[in-house]
PDB file of N, CA and C in Angstrom:
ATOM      1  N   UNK A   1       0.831  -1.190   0.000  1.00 64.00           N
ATOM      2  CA  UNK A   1       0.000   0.000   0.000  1.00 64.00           C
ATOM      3  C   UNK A   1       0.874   1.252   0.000  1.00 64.00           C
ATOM      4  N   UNK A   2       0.403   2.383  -0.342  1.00 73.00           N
ATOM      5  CA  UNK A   2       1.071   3.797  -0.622  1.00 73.00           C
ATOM      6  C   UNK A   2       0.558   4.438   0.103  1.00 73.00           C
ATOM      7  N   UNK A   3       0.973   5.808   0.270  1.00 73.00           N
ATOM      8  CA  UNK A   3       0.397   6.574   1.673  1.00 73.00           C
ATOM      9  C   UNK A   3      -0.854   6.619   1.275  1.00 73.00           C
ATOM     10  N   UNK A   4      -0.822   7.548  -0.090  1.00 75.00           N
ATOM     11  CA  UNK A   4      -2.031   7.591  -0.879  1.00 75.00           C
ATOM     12  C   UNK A   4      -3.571   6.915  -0.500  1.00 75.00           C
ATOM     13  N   UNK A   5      -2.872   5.521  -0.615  1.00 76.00           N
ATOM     14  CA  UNK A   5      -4.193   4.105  -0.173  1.00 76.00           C
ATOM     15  C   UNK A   5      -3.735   4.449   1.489  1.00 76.00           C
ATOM     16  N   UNK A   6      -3.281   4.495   1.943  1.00 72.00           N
ATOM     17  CA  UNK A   6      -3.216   4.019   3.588  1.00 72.00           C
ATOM     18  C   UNK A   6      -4.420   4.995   4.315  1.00 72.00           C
ATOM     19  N   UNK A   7      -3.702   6.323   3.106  1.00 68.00           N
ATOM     20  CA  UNK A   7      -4.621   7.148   4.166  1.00 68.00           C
ATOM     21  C   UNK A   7      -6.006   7.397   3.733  1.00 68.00           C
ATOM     22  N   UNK A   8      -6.445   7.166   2.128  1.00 72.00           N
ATOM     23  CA  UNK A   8      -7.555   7.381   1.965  1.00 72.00           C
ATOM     24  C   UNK A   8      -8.091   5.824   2.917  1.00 72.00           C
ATOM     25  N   UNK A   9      -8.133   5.351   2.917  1.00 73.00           N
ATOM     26  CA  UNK A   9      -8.675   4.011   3.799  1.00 73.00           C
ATOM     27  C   UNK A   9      -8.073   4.139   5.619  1.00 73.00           C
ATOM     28  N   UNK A  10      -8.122   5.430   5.992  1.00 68.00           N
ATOM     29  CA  UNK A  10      -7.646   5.594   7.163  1.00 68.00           C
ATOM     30  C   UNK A  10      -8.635   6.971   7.324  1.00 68.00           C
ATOM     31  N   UNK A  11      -8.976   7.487   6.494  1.00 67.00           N
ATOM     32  CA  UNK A  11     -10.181   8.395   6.174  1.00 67.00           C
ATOM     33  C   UNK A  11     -11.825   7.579   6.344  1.00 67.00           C
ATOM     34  N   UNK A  12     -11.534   6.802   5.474  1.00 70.00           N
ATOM     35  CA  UNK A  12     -12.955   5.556   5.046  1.00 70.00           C
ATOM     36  C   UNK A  12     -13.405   5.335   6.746  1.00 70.00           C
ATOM     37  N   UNK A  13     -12.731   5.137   6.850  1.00 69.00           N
ATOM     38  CA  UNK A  13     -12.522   4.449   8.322  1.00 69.00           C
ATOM     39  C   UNK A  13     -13.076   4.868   9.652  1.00 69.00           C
ATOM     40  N   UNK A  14     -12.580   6.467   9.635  1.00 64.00           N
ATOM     41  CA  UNK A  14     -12.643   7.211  10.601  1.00 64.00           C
ATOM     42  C   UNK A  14     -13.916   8.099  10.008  1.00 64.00           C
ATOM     43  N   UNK A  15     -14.607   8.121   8.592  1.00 65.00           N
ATOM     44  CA  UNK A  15     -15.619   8.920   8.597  1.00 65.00           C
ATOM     45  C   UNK A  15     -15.606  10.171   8.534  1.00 65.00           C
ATOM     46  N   UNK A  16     -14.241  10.568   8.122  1.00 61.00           N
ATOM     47  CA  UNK A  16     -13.695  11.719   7.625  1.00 61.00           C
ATOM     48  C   UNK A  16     -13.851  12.628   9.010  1.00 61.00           C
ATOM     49  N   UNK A  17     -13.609  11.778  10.046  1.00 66.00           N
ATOM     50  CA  UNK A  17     -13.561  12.742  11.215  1.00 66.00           C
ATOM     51  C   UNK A  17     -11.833  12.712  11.337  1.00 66.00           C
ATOM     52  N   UNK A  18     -11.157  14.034  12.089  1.00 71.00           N
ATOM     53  CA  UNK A  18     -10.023  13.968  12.293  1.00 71.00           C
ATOM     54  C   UNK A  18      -9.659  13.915  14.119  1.00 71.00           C
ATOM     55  N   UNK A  19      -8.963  12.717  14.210  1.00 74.00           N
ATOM     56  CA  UNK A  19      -9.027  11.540  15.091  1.00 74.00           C
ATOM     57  C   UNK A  19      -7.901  12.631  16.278  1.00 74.00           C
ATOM     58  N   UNK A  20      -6.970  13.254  15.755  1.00 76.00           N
ATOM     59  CA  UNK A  20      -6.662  14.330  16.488  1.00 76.00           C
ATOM     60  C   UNK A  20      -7.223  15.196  17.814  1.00 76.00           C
ATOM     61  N   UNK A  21      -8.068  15.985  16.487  1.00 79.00           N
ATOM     62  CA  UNK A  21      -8.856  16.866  17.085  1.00 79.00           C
ATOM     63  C   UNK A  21      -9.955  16.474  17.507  1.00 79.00           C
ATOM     64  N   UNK A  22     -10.246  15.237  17.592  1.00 77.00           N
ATOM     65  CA  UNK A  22     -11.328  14.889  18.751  1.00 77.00           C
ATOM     66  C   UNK A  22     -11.013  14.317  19.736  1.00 77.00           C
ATOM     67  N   UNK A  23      -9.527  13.534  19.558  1.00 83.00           N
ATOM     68  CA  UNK A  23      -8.931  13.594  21.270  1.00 83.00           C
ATOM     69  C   UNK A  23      -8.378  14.602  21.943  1.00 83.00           C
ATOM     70  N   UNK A  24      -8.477  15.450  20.919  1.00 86.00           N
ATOM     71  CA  UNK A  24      -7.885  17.150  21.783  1.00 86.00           C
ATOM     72  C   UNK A  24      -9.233  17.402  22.569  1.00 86.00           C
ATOM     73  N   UNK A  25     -10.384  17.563  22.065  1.00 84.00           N
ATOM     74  CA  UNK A  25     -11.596  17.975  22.646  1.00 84.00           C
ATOM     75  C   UNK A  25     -12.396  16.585  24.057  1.00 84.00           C
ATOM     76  N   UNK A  26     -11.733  15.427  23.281  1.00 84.00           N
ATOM     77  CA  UNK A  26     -11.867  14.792  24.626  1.00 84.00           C
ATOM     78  C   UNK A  26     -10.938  15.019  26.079  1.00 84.00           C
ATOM     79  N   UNK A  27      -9.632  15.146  25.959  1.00 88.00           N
ATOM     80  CA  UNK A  27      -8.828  15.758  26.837  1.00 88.00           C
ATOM     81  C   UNK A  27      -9.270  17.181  27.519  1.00 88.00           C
ATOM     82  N   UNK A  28      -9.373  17.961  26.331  1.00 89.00           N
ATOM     83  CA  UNK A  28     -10.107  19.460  26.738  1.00 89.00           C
ATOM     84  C   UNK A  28     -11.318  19.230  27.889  1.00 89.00           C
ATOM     85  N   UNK A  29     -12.280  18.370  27.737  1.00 85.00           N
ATOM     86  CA  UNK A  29     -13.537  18.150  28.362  1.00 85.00           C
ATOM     87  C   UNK A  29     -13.450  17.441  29.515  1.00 85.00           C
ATOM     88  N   UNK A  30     -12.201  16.921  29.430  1.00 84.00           N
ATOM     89  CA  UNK A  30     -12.181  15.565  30.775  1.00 84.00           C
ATOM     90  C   UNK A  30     -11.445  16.910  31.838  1.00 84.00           C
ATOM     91  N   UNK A  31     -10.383  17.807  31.547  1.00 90.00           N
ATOM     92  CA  UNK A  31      -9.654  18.735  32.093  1.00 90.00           C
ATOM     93  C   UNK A  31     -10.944  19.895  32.475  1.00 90.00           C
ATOM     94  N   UNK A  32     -11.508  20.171  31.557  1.00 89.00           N
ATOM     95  CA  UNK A  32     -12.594  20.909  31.938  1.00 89.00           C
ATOM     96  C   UNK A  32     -13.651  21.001  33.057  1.00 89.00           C
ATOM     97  N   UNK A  33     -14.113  19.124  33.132  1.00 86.00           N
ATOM     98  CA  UNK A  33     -15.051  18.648  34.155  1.00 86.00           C
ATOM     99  C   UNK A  33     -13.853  18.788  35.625  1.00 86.00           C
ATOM    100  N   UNK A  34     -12.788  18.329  35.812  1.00 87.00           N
ATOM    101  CA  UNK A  34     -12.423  18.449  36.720  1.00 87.00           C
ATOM    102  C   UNK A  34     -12.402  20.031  37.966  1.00 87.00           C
ATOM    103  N   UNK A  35     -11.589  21.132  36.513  1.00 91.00           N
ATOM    104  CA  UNK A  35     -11.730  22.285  37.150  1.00 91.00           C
ATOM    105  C   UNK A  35     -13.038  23.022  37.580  1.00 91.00           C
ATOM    106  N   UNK A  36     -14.241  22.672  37.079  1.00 87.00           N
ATOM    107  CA  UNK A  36     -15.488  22.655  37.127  1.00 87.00           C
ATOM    108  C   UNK A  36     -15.471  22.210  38.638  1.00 87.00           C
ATOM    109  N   UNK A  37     -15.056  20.913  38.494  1.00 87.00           N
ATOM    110  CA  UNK A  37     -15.775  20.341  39.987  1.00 87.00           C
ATOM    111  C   UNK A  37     -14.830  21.047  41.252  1.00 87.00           C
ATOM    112  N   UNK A  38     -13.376  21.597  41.115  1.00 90.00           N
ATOM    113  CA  UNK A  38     -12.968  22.146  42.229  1.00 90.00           C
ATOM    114  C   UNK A  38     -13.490  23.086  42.652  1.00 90.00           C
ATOM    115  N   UNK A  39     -13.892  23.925  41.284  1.00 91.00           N
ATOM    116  CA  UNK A  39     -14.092  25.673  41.606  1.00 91.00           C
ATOM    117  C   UNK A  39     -15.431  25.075  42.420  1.00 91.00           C
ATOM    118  N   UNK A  40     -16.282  24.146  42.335  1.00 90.00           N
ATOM    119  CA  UNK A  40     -17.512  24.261  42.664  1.00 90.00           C
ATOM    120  C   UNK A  40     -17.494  23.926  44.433  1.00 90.00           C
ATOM    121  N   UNK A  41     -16.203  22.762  44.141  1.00 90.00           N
ATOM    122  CA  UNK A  41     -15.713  22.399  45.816  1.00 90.00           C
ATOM    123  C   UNK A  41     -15.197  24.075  46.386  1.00 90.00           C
ATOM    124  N   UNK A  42     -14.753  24.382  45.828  1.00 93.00           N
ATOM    125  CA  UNK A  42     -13.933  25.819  46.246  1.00 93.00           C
ATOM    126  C   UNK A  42     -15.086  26.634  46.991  1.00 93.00           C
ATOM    127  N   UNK A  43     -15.996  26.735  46.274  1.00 91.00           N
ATOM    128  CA  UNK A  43     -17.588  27.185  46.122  1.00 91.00           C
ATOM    129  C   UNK A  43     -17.861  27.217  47.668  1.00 91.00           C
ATOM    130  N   UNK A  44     -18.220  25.397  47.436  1.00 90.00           N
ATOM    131  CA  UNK A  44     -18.753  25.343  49.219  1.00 90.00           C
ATOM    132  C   UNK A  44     -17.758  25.610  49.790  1.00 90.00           C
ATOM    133  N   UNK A  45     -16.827  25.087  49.951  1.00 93.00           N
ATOM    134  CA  UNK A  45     -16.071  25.492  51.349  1.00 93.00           C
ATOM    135  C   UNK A  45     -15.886  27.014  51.396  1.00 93.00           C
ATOM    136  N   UNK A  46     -15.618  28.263  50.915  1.00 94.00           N
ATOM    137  CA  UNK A  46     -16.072  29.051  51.178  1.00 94.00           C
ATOM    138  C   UNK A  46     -17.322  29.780  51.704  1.00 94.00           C
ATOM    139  N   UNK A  47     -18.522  29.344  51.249  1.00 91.00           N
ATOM    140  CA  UNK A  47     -19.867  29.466  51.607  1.00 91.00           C
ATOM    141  C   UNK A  47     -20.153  29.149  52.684  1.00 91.00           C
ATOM    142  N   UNK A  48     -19.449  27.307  53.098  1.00 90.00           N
ATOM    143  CA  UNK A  48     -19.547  27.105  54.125  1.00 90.00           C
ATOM    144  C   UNK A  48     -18.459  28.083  55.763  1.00 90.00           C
ATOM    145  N   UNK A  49     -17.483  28.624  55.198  1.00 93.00           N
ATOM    146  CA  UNK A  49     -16.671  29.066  56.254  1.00 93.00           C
ATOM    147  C   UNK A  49     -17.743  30.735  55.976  1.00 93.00           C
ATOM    148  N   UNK A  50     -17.767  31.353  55.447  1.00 93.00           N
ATOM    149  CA  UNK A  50     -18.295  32.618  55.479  1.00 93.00           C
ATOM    150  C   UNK A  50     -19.988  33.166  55.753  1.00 93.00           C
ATOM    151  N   UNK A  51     -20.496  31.846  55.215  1.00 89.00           N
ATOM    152  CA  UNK A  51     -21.993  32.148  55.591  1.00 89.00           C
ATOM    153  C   UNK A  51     -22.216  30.937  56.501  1.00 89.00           C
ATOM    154  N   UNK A  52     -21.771  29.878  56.678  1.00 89.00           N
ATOM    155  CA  UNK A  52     -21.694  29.003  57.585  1.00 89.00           C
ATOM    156  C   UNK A  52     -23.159  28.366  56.939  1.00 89.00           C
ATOM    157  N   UNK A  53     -23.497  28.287  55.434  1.00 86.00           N
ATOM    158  CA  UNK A  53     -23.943  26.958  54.853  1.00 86.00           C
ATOM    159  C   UNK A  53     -23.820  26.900  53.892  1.00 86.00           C
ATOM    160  N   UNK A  54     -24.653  25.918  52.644  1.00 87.00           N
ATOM    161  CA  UNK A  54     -23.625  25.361  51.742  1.00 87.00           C
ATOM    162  C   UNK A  54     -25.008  25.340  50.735  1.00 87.00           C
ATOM    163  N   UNK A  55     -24.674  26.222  49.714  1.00 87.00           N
ATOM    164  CA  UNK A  55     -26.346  26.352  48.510  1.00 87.00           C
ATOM    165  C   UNK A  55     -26.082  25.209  47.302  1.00 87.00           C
ATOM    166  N   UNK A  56     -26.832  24.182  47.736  1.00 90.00           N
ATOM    167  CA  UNK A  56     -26.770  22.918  47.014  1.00 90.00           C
ATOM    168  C   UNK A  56     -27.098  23.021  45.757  1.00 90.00           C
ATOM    169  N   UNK A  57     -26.708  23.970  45.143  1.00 88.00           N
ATOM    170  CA  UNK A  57     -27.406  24.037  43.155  1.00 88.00           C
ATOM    171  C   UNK A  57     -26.181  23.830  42.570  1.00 88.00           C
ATOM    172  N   UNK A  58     -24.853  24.171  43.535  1.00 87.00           N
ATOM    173  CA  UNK A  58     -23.251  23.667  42.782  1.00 87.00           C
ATOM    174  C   UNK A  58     -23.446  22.376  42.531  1.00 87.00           C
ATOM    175  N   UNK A  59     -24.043  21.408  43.623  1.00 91.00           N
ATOM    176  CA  UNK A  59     -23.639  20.527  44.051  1.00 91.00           C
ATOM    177  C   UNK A  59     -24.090  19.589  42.668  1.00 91.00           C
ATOM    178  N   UNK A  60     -25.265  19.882  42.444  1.00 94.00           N
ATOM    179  CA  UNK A  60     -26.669  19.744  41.710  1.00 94.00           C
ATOM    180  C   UNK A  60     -25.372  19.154  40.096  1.00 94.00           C
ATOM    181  N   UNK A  61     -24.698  20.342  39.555  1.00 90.00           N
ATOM    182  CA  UNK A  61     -23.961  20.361  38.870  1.00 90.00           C
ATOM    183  C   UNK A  61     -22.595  18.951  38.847  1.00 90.00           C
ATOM    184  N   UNK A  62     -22.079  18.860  40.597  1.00 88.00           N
ATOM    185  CA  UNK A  62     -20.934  17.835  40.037  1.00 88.00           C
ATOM    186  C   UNK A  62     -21.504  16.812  39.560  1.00 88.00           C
ATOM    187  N   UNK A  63     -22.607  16.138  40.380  1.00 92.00           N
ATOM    188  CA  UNK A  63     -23.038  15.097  40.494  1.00 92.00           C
ATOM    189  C   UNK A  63     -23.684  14.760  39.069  1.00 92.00           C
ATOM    190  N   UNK A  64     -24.369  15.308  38.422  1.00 94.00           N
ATOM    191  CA  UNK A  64     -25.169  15.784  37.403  1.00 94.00           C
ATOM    192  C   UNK A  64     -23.975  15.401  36.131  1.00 94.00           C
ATOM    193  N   UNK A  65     -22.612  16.062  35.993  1.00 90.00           N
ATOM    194  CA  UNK A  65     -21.973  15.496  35.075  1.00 90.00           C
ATOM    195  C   UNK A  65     -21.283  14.421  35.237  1.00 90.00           C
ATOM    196  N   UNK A  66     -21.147  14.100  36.604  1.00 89.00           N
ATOM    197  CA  UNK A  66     -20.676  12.486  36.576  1.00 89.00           C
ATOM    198  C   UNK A  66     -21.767  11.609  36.335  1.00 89.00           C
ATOM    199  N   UNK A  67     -22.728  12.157  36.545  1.00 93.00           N
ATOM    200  CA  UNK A  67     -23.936  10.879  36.069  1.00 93.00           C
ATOM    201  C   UNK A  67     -23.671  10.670  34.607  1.00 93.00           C
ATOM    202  N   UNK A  68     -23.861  12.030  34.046  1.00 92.00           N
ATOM    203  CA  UNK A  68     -23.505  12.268  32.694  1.00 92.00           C
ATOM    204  C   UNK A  68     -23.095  11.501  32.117  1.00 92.00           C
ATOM    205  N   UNK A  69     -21.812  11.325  32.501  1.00 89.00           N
ATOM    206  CA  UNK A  69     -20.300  10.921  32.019  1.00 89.00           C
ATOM    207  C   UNK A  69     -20.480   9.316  31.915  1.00 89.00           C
ATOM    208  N   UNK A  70     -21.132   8.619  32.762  1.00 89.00           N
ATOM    209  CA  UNK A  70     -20.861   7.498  32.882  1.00 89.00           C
ATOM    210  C   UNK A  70     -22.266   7.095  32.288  1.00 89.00           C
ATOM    211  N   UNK A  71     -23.448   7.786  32.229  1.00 92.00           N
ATOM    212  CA  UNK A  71     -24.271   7.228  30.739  1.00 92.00           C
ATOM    213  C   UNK A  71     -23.602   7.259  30.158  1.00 92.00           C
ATOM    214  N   UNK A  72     -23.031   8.288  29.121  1.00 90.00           N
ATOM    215  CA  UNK A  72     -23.122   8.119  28.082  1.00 90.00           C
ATOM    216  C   UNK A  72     -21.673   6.838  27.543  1.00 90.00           C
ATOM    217  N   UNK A  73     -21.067   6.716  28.939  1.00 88.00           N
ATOM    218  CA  UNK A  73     -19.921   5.348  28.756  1.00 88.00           C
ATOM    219  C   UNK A  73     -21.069   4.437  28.542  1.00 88.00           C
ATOM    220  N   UNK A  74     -21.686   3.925  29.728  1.00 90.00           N
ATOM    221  CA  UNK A  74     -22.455   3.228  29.713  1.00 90.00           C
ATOM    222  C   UNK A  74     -23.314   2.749  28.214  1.00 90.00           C
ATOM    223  N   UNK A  75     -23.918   3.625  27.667  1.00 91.00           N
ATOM    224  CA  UNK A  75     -24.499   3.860  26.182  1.00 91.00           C
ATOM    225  C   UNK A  75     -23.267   3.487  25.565  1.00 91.00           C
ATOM    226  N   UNK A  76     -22.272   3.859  25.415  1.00 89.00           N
ATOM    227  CA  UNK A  76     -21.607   3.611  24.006  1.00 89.00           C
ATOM    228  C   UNK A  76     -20.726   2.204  24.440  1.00 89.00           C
ATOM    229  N   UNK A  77     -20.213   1.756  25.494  1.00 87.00           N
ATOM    230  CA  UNK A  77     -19.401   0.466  25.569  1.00 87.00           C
ATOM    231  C   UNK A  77     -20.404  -0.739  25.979  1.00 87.00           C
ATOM    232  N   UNK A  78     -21.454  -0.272  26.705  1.00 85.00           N
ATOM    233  CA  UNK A  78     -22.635  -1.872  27.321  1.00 85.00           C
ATOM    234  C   UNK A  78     -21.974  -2.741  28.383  1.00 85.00           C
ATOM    235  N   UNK A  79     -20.967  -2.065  29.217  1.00 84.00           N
ATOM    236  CA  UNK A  79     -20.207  -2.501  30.564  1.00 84.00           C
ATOM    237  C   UNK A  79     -21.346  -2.196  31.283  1.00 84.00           C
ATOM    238  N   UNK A  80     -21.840  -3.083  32.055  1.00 86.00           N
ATOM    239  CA  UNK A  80     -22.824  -2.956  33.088  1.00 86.00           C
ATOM    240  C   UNK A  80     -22.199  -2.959  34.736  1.00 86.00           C
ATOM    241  N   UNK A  81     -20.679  -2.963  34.963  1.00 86.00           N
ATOM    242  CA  UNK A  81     -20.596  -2.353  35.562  1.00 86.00           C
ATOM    243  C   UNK A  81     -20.226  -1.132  35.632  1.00 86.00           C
ATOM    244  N   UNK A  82     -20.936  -0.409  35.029  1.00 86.00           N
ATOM    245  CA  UNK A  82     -20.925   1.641  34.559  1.00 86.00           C
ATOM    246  C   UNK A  82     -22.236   1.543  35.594  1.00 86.00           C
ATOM    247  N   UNK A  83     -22.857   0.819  35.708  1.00 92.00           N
ATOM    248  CA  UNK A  83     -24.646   1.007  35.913  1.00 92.00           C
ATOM    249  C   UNK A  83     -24.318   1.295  37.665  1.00 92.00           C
ATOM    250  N   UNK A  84     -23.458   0.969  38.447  1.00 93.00           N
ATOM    251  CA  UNK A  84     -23.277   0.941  39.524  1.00 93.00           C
ATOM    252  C   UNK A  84     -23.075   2.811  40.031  1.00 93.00           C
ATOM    253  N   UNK A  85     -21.364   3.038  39.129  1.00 92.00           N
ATOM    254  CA  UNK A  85     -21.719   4.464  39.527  1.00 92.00           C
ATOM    255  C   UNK A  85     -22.422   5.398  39.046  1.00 92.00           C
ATOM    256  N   UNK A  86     -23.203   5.159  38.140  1.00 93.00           N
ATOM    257  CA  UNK A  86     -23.993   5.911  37.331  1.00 93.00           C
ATOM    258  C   UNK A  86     -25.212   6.018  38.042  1.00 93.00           C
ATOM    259  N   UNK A  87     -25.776   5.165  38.563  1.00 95.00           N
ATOM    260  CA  UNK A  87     -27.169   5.010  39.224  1.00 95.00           C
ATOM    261  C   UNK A  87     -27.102   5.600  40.879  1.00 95.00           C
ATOM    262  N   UNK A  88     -25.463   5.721  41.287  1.00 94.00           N
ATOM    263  CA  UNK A  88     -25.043   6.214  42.388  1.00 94.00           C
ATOM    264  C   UNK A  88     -25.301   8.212  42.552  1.00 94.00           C
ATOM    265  N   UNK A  89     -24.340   8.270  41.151  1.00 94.00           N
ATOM    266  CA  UNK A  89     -23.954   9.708  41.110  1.00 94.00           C
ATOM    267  C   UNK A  89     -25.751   9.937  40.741  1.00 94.00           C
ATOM    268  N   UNK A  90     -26.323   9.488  39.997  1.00 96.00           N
ATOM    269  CA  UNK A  90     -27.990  10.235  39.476  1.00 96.00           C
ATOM    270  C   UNK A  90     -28.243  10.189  40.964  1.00 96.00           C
ATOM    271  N   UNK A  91     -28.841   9.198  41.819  1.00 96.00           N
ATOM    272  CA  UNK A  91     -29.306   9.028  43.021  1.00 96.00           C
ATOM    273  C   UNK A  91     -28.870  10.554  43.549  1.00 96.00           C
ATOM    274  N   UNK A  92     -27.905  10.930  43.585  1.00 94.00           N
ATOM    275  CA  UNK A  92     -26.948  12.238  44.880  1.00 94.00           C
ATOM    276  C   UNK A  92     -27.694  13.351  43.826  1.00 94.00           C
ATOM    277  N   UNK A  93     -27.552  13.267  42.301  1.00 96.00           N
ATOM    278  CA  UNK A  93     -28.291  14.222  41.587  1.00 96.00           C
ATOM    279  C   UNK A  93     -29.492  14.982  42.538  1.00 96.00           C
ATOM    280  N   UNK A  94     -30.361  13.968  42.064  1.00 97.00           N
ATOM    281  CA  UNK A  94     -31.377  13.838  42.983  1.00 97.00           C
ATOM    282  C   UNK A  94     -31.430  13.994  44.360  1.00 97.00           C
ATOM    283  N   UNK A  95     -31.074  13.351  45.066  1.00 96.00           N
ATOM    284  CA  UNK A  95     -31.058  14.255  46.302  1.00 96.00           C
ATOM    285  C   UNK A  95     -30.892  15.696  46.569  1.00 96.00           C
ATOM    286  N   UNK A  96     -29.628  16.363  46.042  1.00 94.00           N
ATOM    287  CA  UNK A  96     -29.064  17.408  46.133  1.00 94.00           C
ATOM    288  C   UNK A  96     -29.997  18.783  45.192  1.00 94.00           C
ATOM    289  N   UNK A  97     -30.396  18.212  44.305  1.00 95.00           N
ATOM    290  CA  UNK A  97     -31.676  18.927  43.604  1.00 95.00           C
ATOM    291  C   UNK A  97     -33.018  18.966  44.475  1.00 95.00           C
ATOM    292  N   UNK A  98     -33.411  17.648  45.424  1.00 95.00           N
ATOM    293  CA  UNK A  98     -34.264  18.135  46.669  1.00 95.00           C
ATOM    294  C   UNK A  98     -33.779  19.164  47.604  1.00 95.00           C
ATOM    295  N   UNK A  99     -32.984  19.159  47.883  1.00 93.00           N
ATOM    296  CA  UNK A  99     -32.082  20.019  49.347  1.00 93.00           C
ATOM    297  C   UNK A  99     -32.189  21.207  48.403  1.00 93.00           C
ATOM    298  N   UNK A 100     -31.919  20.996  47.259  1.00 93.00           N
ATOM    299  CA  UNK A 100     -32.097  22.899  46.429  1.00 93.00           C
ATOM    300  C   UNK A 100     -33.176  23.302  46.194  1.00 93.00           C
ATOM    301  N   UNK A 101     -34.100  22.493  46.057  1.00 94.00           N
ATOM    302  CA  UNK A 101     -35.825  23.037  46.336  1.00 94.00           C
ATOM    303  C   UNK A 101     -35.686  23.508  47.519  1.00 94.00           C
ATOM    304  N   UNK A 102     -35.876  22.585  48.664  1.00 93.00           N
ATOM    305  CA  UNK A 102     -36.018  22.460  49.741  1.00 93.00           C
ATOM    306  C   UNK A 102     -35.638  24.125  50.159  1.00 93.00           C
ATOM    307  N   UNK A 103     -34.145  24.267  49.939  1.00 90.00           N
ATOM    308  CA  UNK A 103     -33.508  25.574  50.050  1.00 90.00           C
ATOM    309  C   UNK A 103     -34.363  26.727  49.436  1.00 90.00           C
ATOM    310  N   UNK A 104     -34.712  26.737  48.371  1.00 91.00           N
ATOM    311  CA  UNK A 104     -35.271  28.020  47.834  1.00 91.00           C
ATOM    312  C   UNK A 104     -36.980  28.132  48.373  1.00 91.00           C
ATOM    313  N   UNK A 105     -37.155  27.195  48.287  1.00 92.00           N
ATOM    314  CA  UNK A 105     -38.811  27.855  49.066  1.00 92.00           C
ATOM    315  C   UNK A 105     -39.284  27.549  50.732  1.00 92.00           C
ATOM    316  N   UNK A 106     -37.622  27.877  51.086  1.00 87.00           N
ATOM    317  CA  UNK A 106     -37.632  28.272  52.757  1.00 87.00           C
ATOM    318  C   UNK A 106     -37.379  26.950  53.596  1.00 87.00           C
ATOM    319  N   UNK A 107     -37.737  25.857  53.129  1.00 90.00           N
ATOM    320  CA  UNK A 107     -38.367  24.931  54.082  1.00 90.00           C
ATOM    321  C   UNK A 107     -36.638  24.449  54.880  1.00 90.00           C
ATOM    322  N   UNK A 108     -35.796  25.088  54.056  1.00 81.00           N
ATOM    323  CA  UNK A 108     -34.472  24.913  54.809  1.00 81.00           C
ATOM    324  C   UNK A 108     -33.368  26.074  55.105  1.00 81.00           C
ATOM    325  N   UNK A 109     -33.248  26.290  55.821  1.00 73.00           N
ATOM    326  CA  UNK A 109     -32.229  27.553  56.287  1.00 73.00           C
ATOM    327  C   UNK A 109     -30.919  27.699  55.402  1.00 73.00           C
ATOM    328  N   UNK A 110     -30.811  28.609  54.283  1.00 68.00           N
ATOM    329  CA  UNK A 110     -30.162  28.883  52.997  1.00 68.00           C
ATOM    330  C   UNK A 110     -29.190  29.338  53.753  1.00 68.00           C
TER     331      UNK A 110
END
């Protein structure tokens, strides 16, 4: 084979996506979710030392893209053990989205 053939059949292949720049944007996104989740840790523990409590709609957010994250593993590989932390992190979703109701229409001390 010639580059010519290697790469048009390395094109065929990939669907004329460039295999690069979508592990740049997967790296970008995995680096992204992390700093996301400190600033949000950063979040509470400030909130918590200065107002002395903690407004659960950050929280709402970590949990929310790790659920995320591990559907859509879950969806694209069919490892069923994904279903464990996935059904974990939604569960805390959920909770933490009650405690943020809960919070905004009084029934808990904001």
């Amino acid at each position: 084979m010639e580059k010519e053939e290697i790469l048009m059949h390395a094109q065929k292949e990939n669907k004329g996506k460039d295999v690069a720049d979508l592990d740049a944007q997967r790296k970008g996104a995995y680096i992204a979710y992390f700093v996301g989740l400190f600033l949000i840790i950063a979040w509470d523990i400030v909130e918590g030392f200065v107002f002395h409590h903690i407004n659960y709609g950050g929280n709402i957010a970590i949990f929310a893209m790790a659920f995320t994250a591990f559907l859509v593993k879950f969806i694209h590989l069919r490892k069923k053990h994904e279903l464990i932390p996935m059904t974990i992190y939604g569960l805390c979703t959920i909770v933490f989205l009650v405690l943020w109701i809960l919070q905004l229409t009084g029934v808990m001390p904001r």
